[in-house]
């Protein structure tokens, strides 16, 4: 059995091909991974401009309230840069280029204008409402790194530099297969002993959210030959193959044997609960991740092991996440010899954020997974009392970020 870190390190350094690049319109590139480091080509703002509708003033110290002679007009988009001397002003609208020689802008609510004479209600505050060239961003600043996934809130910043499109990595194709003779397709009535296939839609949704193009490989019964045939076909269709179920020790668990007939299993079993029967290997040269059948075990091994691997295949440079430690609302216990990941909710108690594990911690209990905010990481054979701080992993970060 491998430690979680052993497999994580192995997967993090395992070569994984990214499937080429493509140009995508900037607004559609959110969620995609940049192939290039993008630097600001010019400063922001690119020219001094007004932050208010008002009057740009060139001060005359002996006459702080004016009058200032109105000598020009500038709206946003004005191509010409005016120039003023002490005692003069220019009518400016928000975004208009500021005249050379001005020391500040007074909003129109704070002036009186009589003919071409502008009177201030109070003395000019130097630099007021001036957006100076380069004050937000200098040319050459990094806006997006190669291997960084573009977030929607970065799109506007890239647009300020005129980028119409972004070169991104193509999405790798991730195929998801379910195994188990007890599984019934969604939408069909259940016969006695049957259950619906919960893992396949769950894993397809998670893989898509991780940035992959997903391929539904369907379902196979507990049959070695059918499993082998389906995996062989999948290797021709996908960049990475993921299966769930059939990875444990029962006589109906054929996945490992089928993979070994077509390639190899390099790692089997990870010392976490849920999730023990995780397997990693190759099917005809394509990376293969065999997840446990129990739905929570499948989801958690996906989040901890498969997702970072898929993100690398998307071209993403993995950032290390800062752990978060929160106090326990109630004690927790892990008597198992494997580290346990408990589903938990966030609570507020006496103004303090804390966590409370759900009662339902079975490897098949999806209801508490669907509701949970965090996973608590509890070392093997450990009891943690209420109030103690516990290492937490936010499910939003693990599954969506
Ligand atoms: N004697 C032992 N038995 C088991 C061990 C063990 O070490 N020794 N490990 C247990 C652990 S831990 C897990 S986790 C499970 C996982 O086994 P498999 O990966 O082989 O999964 P299956 O046996 O095929 O299924 C387990 C369970 O999950 C249900 N299942 C499977 N696929 C789906 C699906 N797509 N959607 C919904 N539910 C699914 C299946 O019906 C079973 O109930 O093995 C333990 N046993
Ligand atoms: O590793 Mo299993 O997921 O404990 O039931």
Short mmCIF file of C-alpha atoms in Angstrom, two decimals, residues 29-395:
data_model
loop_
_atom_site.label_atom_id
_atom_site.label_comp_id
_atom_site.label_asym_id
_atom_site.label_seq_id
_atom_site.Cartn_x
_atom_site.Cartn_y
_atom_site.Cartn_z
CA UNK A 29 -10.80 31.69 -22.89
CA UNK A 30 -11.85 31.98 -19.24
CA UNK A 31 -11.22 28.56 -17.69
CA UNK A 32 -8.54 27.71 -20.27
CA UNK A 33 -4.81 27.50 -19.66
CA UNK A 34 -2.47 30.02 -21.30
CA UNK A 35 0.46 28.71 -23.35
CA UNK A 36 2.34 32.00 -22.85
CA UNK A 37 3.31 34.47 -20.20
CA UNK A 38 1.54 37.68 -21.10
CA UNK A 39 3.02 41.02 -20.09
CA UNK A 40 1.49 44.46 -20.29
CA UNK A 41 2.55 46.00 -23.60
CA UNK A 42 1.75 49.50 -22.39
CA UNK A 43 1.08 51.34 -19.17
CA UNK A 44 -2.30 51.73 -17.56
CA UNK A 45 -3.65 54.24 -17.95
CA UNK A 46 -1.80 54.99 -21.12
CA UNK A 47 -2.27 58.78 -20.77
CA UNK A 48 -3.14 61.13 -17.89
CA UNK A 49 -6.93 61.42 -17.73
CA UNK A 50 -9.70 62.77 -15.58
CA UNK A 51 -11.52 60.59 -13.01
CA UNK A 52 -14.45 63.07 -12.84
CA UNK A 53 -16.69 65.27 -14.90
CA UNK A 54 -15.36 68.67 -13.88
CA UNK A 55 -12.63 71.19 -14.48
CA UNK A 56 -8.89 70.66 -14.84
CA UNK A 57 -7.15 73.51 -13.09
CA UNK A 58 -3.72 75.12 -13.39
CA UNK A 59 -3.23 76.77 -9.98
CA UNK A 60 -2.25 80.31 -9.28
CA UNK A 61 -1.11 80.25 -5.61
CA UNK A 62 -2.11 83.83 -4.88
CA UNK A 63 -5.68 83.13 -6.10
CA UNK A 64 -6.60 79.65 -4.72
CA UNK A 65 -10.32 79.93 -5.47
CA UNK A 66 -9.92 81.43 -8.89
CA UNK A 67 -11.42 82.60 -11.05
CA UNK A 68 -9.78 80.33 -13.60
CA UNK A 69 -10.31 81.24 -17.22
CA UNK A 70 -11.99 78.45 -19.18
CA UNK A 71 -9.83 77.89 -22.26
CA UNK A 72 -10.86 74.52 -23.62
CA UNK A 73 -13.02 71.41 -23.60
CA UNK A 74 -12.04 67.73 -23.56
CA UNK A 75 -14.30 64.67 -23.60
CA UNK A 76 -13.25 61.00 -23.37
CA UNK A 77 -11.74 60.03 -26.69
CA UNK A 78 -10.36 63.52 -27.45
CA UNK A 79 -7.19 62.95 -29.43
CA UNK A 80 -5.62 66.30 -28.72
CA UNK A 81 -3.71 67.06 -25.53
CA UNK A 82 -4.45 70.67 -24.52
CA UNK A 83 -2.08 72.86 -22.56
CA UNK A 84 -2.95 75.39 -19.86
CA UNK A 85 -1.04 77.99 -17.89
CA UNK A 86 -1.50 79.22 -14.29
CA UNK A 87 -4.98 80.70 -13.80
CA UNK A 88 -6.56 78.66 -16.59
CA UNK A 89 -8.92 75.69 -16.68
CA UNK A 90 -10.35 73.15 -19.12
CA UNK A 91 -13.77 71.57 -18.97
CA UNK A 92 -13.07 67.80 -18.79
CA UNK A 93 -15.34 64.76 -18.80
CA UNK A 94 -14.48 61.48 -17.09
CA UNK A 95 -11.79 59.68 -19.09
CA UNK A 96 -10.76 62.79 -21.05
CA UNK A 97 -7.02 63.41 -21.55
CA UNK A 98 -5.88 66.01 -19.04
CA UNK A 99 -4.34 69.20 -20.32
CA UNK A 100 -0.62 69.61 -19.80
CA UNK A 101 0.01 72.03 -16.96
CA UNK A 102 -2.99 71.11 -14.81
CA UNK A 103 -2.49 70.12 -11.17
CA UNK A 104 -5.86 68.66 -10.37
CA UNK A 105 -9.49 68.22 -11.32
CA UNK A 106 -12.40 69.74 -9.42
CA UNK A 107 -15.76 67.94 -9.81
CA UNK A 108 -18.40 70.16 -11.39
CA UNK A 109 -20.52 70.02 -8.21
CA UNK A 110 -17.78 72.00 -6.44
CA UNK A 111 -17.47 74.96 -8.82
CA UNK A 112 -19.49 77.92 -10.05
CA UNK A 113 -19.10 78.90 -13.67
CA UNK A 114 -19.91 82.36 -14.87
CA UNK A 115 -19.27 82.80 -18.58
CA UNK A 116 -15.66 81.70 -19.07
CA UNK A 117 -14.75 82.13 -15.38
CA UNK A 118 -14.55 79.10 -13.07
CA UNK A 119 -14.76 79.72 -9.29
CA UNK A 120 -13.85 76.97 -6.84
CA UNK A 121 -15.83 76.40 -3.59
CA UNK A 122 -12.63 75.39 -1.80
CA UNK A 123 -8.91 75.36 -2.73
CA UNK A 124 -7.72 72.75 -5.19
CA UNK A 125 -6.35 69.55 -3.75
CA UNK A 126 -3.20 68.87 -5.77
CA UNK A 127 -3.44 65.69 -7.85
CA UNK A 128 -7.16 65.28 -7.11
CA UNK A 129 -9.12 63.12 -9.58
CA UNK A 130 -6.16 62.77 -11.92
CA UNK A 131 -5.54 59.24 -13.22
CA UNK A 132 -1.87 59.47 -14.04
CA UNK A 133 -0.15 57.52 -16.77
CA UNK A 134 1.26 54.23 -15.46
CA UNK A 135 -0.31 54.64 -12.01
CA UNK A 136 -2.25 51.34 -12.24
CA UNK A 137 0.18 49.22 -14.18
CA UNK A 138 3.61 49.65 -15.66
CA UNK A 139 4.57 48.25 -19.05
CA UNK A 140 6.13 44.80 -18.72
CA UNK A 141 4.06 43.76 -15.67
CA UNK A 142 3.04 40.11 -15.87
CA UNK A 143 -0.71 39.77 -16.40
CA UNK A 144 -0.93 36.01 -16.87
CA UNK A 145 1.67 33.28 -16.57
CA UNK A 146 2.20 30.42 -18.96
CA UNK A 147 0.39 27.46 -17.40
CA UNK A 148 -2.06 29.69 -15.55
CA UNK A 149 -5.77 29.09 -15.96
CA UNK A 150 -7.47 32.32 -17.00
CA UNK A 151 -10.06 33.46 -14.47
CA UNK A 152 -13.06 35.49 -15.63
CA UNK A 153 -11.89 38.40 -13.47
CA UNK A 154 -8.60 38.55 -15.40
CA UNK A 155 -10.35 38.92 -18.77
CA UNK A 156 -10.91 42.66 -18.41
CA UNK A 157 -7.26 43.27 -17.56
CA UNK A 158 -6.09 41.39 -20.67
CA UNK A 159 -8.63 43.33 -22.73
CA UNK A 160 -7.02 46.62 -21.61
CA UNK A 161 -3.97 45.48 -23.57
CA UNK A 162 -5.95 44.80 -26.71
CA UNK A 163 -5.74 41.01 -26.75
CA UNK A 164 -8.60 39.76 -28.92
CA UNK A 165 -7.70 36.10 -28.42
CA UNK A 166 -5.55 33.95 -26.19
CA UNK A 167 -3.42 30.98 -27.19
CA UNK A 168 -4.43 28.13 -24.90
CA UNK A 169 -3.72 24.42 -24.59
CA UNK A 170 -6.25 22.13 -26.19
CA UNK A 171 -8.34 20.18 -23.74
CA UNK A 172 -7.20 16.61 -23.18
CA UNK A 173 -9.87 13.96 -23.72
CA UNK A 174 -10.67 12.12 -20.50
CA UNK A 175 -12.70 8.95 -20.88
CA UNK A 176 -14.75 7.69 -17.94
CA UNK A 177 -15.84 4.06 -17.65
CA UNK A 178 -17.96 2.41 -14.96
CA UNK A 179 -17.74 -1.24 -14.01
CA UNK A 180 -20.20 -3.41 -12.13
CA UNK A 181 -22.97 -5.82 -13.16
CA UNK A 182 -25.30 -4.20 -10.60
CA UNK A 183 -25.33 -0.85 -12.43
CA UNK A 184 -28.36 0.40 -14.30
CA UNK A 185 -28.38 3.25 -16.78
CA UNK A 186 -29.99 6.51 -15.65
CA UNK A 187 -33.57 6.86 -16.78
CA UNK A 188 -34.25 3.10 -16.74
CA UNK A 189 -36.29 1.33 -14.04
CA UNK A 190 -34.26 -0.54 -11.39
CA UNK A 191 -34.57 -4.32 -11.12
CA UNK A 192 -34.05 -5.88 -7.66
CA UNK A 193 -30.41 -5.54 -6.58
CA UNK A 194 -29.62 -2.91 -9.18
CA UNK A 195 -28.42 0.63 -8.46
CA UNK A 196 -27.97 3.60 -10.70
CA UNK A 197 -24.52 4.42 -11.98
CA UNK A 198 -23.69 7.45 -9.84
CA UNK A 199 -19.95 7.53 -10.49
CA UNK A 200 -19.90 8.08 -14.23
CA UNK A 201 -21.93 11.32 -14.34
CA UNK A 202 -20.16 12.51 -11.18
CA UNK A 203 -16.69 11.88 -12.57
CA UNK A 204 -17.56 13.26 -16.01
CA UNK A 205 -18.83 16.45 -14.39
CA UNK A 206 -15.72 16.79 -12.22
CA UNK A 207 -13.38 16.12 -15.14
CA UNK A 208 -15.15 18.71 -17.29
CA UNK A 209 -14.86 21.21 -14.47
CA UNK A 210 -11.14 20.41 -14.23
CA UNK A 211 -10.81 21.65 -17.81
CA UNK A 212 -10.96 18.40 -19.79
CA UNK A 213 -13.02 17.37 -22.76
CA UNK A 214 -14.90 14.36 -21.48
CA UNK A 215 -15.84 11.15 -23.23
CA UNK A 216 -18.50 8.91 -21.73
CA UNK A 217 -17.16 5.36 -22.11
CA UNK A 218 -20.33 3.83 -20.69
CA UNK A 219 -20.52 0.84 -18.46
CA UNK A 220 -19.18 -2.71 -18.42
CA UNK A 221 -20.42 -5.72 -16.44
CA UNK A 222 -18.06 -7.62 -14.12
CA UNK A 223 -16.50 -9.56 -16.97
CA UNK A 224 -12.77 -9.66 -17.66
CA UNK A 225 -12.98 -10.00 -21.43
CA UNK A 226 -15.55 -7.21 -21.89
CA UNK A 227 -13.57 -4.94 -19.56
CA UNK A 228 -10.37 -5.63 -21.50
CA UNK A 229 -12.03 -4.97 -24.86
CA UNK A 230 -13.58 -1.72 -23.67
CA UNK A 231 -10.31 -0.46 -22.18
CA UNK A 232 -8.48 -1.30 -25.38
CA UNK A 233 -11.00 0.68 -27.42
CA UNK A 234 -10.79 3.57 -24.92
CA UNK A 235 -7.02 3.80 -25.35
CA UNK A 236 -7.61 4.71 -28.99
CA UNK A 237 -10.12 7.42 -28.11
CA UNK A 238 -8.79 9.21 -25.02
CA UNK A 239 -5.71 10.89 -23.63
CA UNK A 240 -6.41 9.60 -20.12
CA UNK A 241 -8.68 6.74 -19.03
CA UNK A 242 -10.53 6.75 -15.72
CA UNK A 243 -12.56 3.84 -14.44
CA UNK A 244 -14.48 3.27 -11.25
CA UNK A 245 -15.18 0.01 -9.46
CA UNK A 246 -13.75 -3.45 -9.85
CA UNK A 247 -10.38 -2.40 -8.44
CA UNK A 248 -10.53 -4.23 -5.11
CA UNK A 249 -9.85 -7.86 -4.21
CA UNK A 250 -13.14 -9.66 -4.95
CA UNK A 251 -13.45 -12.27 -7.71
CA UNK A 252 -15.65 -9.82 -9.67
CA UNK A 253 -12.92 -7.15 -9.61
CA UNK A 254 -11.37 -7.47 -13.09
CA UNK A 255 -10.04 -4.01 -13.77
CA UNK A 256 -6.44 -4.57 -12.71
CA UNK A 257 -6.16 -7.85 -14.60
CA UNK A 258 -7.63 -6.22 -17.70
CA UNK A 259 -5.22 -3.27 -17.48
CA UNK A 260 -2.25 -5.59 -16.94
CA UNK A 261 -3.21 -7.50 -20.09
CA UNK A 262 -3.01 -4.25 -22.09
CA UNK A 263 -0.28 -2.39 -20.25
CA UNK A 264 0.74 -2.23 -16.61
CA UNK A 265 -0.34 -1.17 -13.12
CA UNK A 266 2.48 0.69 -11.39
CA UNK A 267 0.63 1.64 -8.20
CA UNK A 268 -2.22 -0.03 -6.39
CA UNK A 269 -3.81 0.88 -3.08
CA UNK A 270 -3.37 4.14 -1.25
CA UNK A 271 -3.51 4.37 2.54
CA UNK A 272 -6.51 6.68 2.80
CA UNK A 273 -10.10 6.16 3.80
CA UNK A 274 -12.19 6.30 1.75
CA UNK A 275 -10.26 5.45 -1.38
CA UNK A 276 -7.98 2.50 -0.71
CA UNK A 277 -8.32 0.52 -4.00
CA UNK A 278 -6.96 3.35 -6.20
CA UNK A 279 -4.80 2.12 -9.10
CA UNK A 280 -2.52 3.90 -11.57
CA UNK A 281 -1.03 2.46 -14.71
CA UNK A 282 -1.11 2.48 -18.48
CA UNK A 283 -3.38 1.02 -21.10
CA UNK A 284 -1.51 0.81 -24.39
CA UNK A 285 0.57 3.83 -23.44
CA UNK A 286 -2.35 5.94 -22.17
CA UNK A 287 -2.39 6.88 -18.47
CA UNK A 288 -5.00 4.91 -16.58
CA UNK A 289 -6.50 5.86 -13.22
CA UNK A 290 -8.62 3.17 -11.59
CA UNK A 291 -10.84 4.65 -8.89
CA UNK A 292 -12.75 2.66 -6.26
CA UNK A 293 -16.37 1.77 -6.88
CA UNK A 294 -17.78 3.25 -3.68
CA UNK A 295 -19.02 6.63 -4.89
CA UNK A 296 -17.47 8.77 -2.13
CA UNK A 297 -14.17 6.90 -2.47
CA UNK A 298 -14.31 7.51 -6.24
CA UNK A 299 -14.97 11.22 -5.78
CA UNK A 300 -12.29 11.74 -3.14
CA UNK A 301 -9.58 9.86 -5.04
CA UNK A 302 -10.59 11.88 -8.09
CA UNK A 303 -10.12 15.14 -6.19
CA UNK A 304 -6.87 14.22 -4.47
CA UNK A 305 -5.17 12.26 -7.24
CA UNK A 306 -6.91 12.35 -10.63
CA UNK A 307 -7.79 16.02 -10.77
CA UNK A 308 -4.25 17.41 -10.37
CA UNK A 309 -3.09 14.92 -13.02
CA UNK A 310 -5.82 16.08 -15.41
CA UNK A 311 -4.93 19.70 -14.70
CA UNK A 312 -1.34 18.99 -15.69
CA UNK A 313 -2.59 17.37 -18.91
CA UNK A 314 -4.48 20.64 -19.48
CA UNK A 315 -1.09 22.41 -19.35
CA UNK A 316 -1.74 23.92 -15.95
CA UNK A 317 1.18 24.59 -13.63
CA UNK A 318 0.08 23.32 -10.26
CA UNK A 319 0.16 25.75 -7.36
CA UNK A 320 0.61 24.41 -3.89
CA UNK A 321 -2.36 25.19 -1.70
CA UNK A 322 -1.98 26.60 1.77
CA UNK A 323 -3.46 24.27 4.35
CA UNK A 324 -6.19 25.63 6.58
CA UNK A 325 -6.59 24.63 10.21
CA UNK A 326 -9.93 25.14 11.95
CA UNK A 327 -11.21 24.22 15.41
CA UNK A 328 -13.51 21.22 15.76
CA UNK A 329 -17.06 21.81 17.01
CA UNK A 330 -17.16 18.19 18.21
CA UNK A 331 -14.53 15.53 18.74
CA UNK A 332 -13.63 13.15 15.89
CA UNK A 333 -12.01 9.77 15.91
CA UNK A 334 -10.22 7.71 13.28
CA UNK A 335 -9.53 4.21 14.55
CA UNK A 336 -8.48 2.98 11.10
CA UNK A 337 -4.89 2.32 10.09
CA UNK A 338 -5.43 4.63 7.10
CA UNK A 339 -5.58 8.42 7.19
CA UNK A 340 -9.22 9.43 6.97
CA UNK A 341 -10.90 12.23 5.05
CA UNK A 342 -14.13 13.19 6.79
CA UNK A 343 -16.88 15.23 5.19
CA UNK A 344 -17.68 18.26 7.33
CA UNK A 345 -19.61 21.49 7.39
CA UNK A 346 -18.40 24.95 8.34
CA UNK A 347 -20.14 26.54 11.32
CA UNK A 348 -19.91 29.76 13.25
CA UNK A 349 -19.76 29.41 17.02
CA UNK A 350 -19.38 32.49 19.22
CA UNK A 351 -18.13 34.45 16.23
CA UNK A 352 -15.51 31.79 15.40
CA UNK A 353 -15.42 29.65 12.31
CA UNK A 354 -15.27 25.95 13.14
CA UNK A 355 -15.96 22.58 11.52
CA UNK A 356 -18.28 19.73 12.36
CA UNK A 357 -17.97 16.28 10.78
CA UNK A 358 -21.15 14.70 9.43
CA UNK A 359 -22.39 11.54 11.08
CA UNK A 360 -22.66 9.85 7.69
CA UNK A 361 -19.08 8.94 6.72
CA UNK A 362 -19.71 5.70 4.80
CA UNK A 363 -17.79 5.32 1.52
CA UNK A 364 -21.08 5.17 -0.35
CA UNK A 365 -22.87 8.01 1.51
CA UNK A 366 -23.12 10.65 -1.19
CA UNK A 367 -25.59 12.91 0.63
CA UNK A 368 -23.00 14.23 3.06
CA UNK A 369 -20.49 14.69 0.23
CA UNK A 370 -22.97 16.73 -1.79
CA UNK A 371 -23.55 18.98 1.21
CA UNK A 372 -20.06 19.22 2.70
CA UNK A 373 -17.94 22.37 2.73
CA UNK A 374 -14.64 20.78 3.72
CA UNK A 375 -12.78 17.51 4.08
CA UNK A 376 -11.07 17.02 7.44
CA UNK A 377 -7.78 15.14 7.30
CA UNK A 378 -7.45 12.90 10.34
CA UNK A 379 -4.27 10.86 10.81
CA UNK A 380 -4.61 7.13 11.41
CA UNK A 381 -5.49 5.97 14.93
CA UNK A 382 -6.13 9.46 16.20
CA UNK A 383 -8.78 11.09 18.35
CA UNK A 384 -9.10 14.87 18.22
CA UNK A 385 -11.10 16.59 20.97
CA UNK A 386 -13.59 19.41 20.43
CA UNK A 387 -11.77 22.72 20.09
CA UNK A 388 -8.60 21.19 18.62
CA UNK A 389 -7.55 22.51 15.23
CA UNK A 390 -7.84 20.11 12.35
CA UNK A 391 -6.35 20.24 8.87
CA UNK A 392 -9.10 21.12 6.38
CA UNK A 393 -9.38 21.03 2.61
CA UNK A 394 -12.06 23.25 1.09
CA UNK A 395 -14.13 21.23 -1.33
#
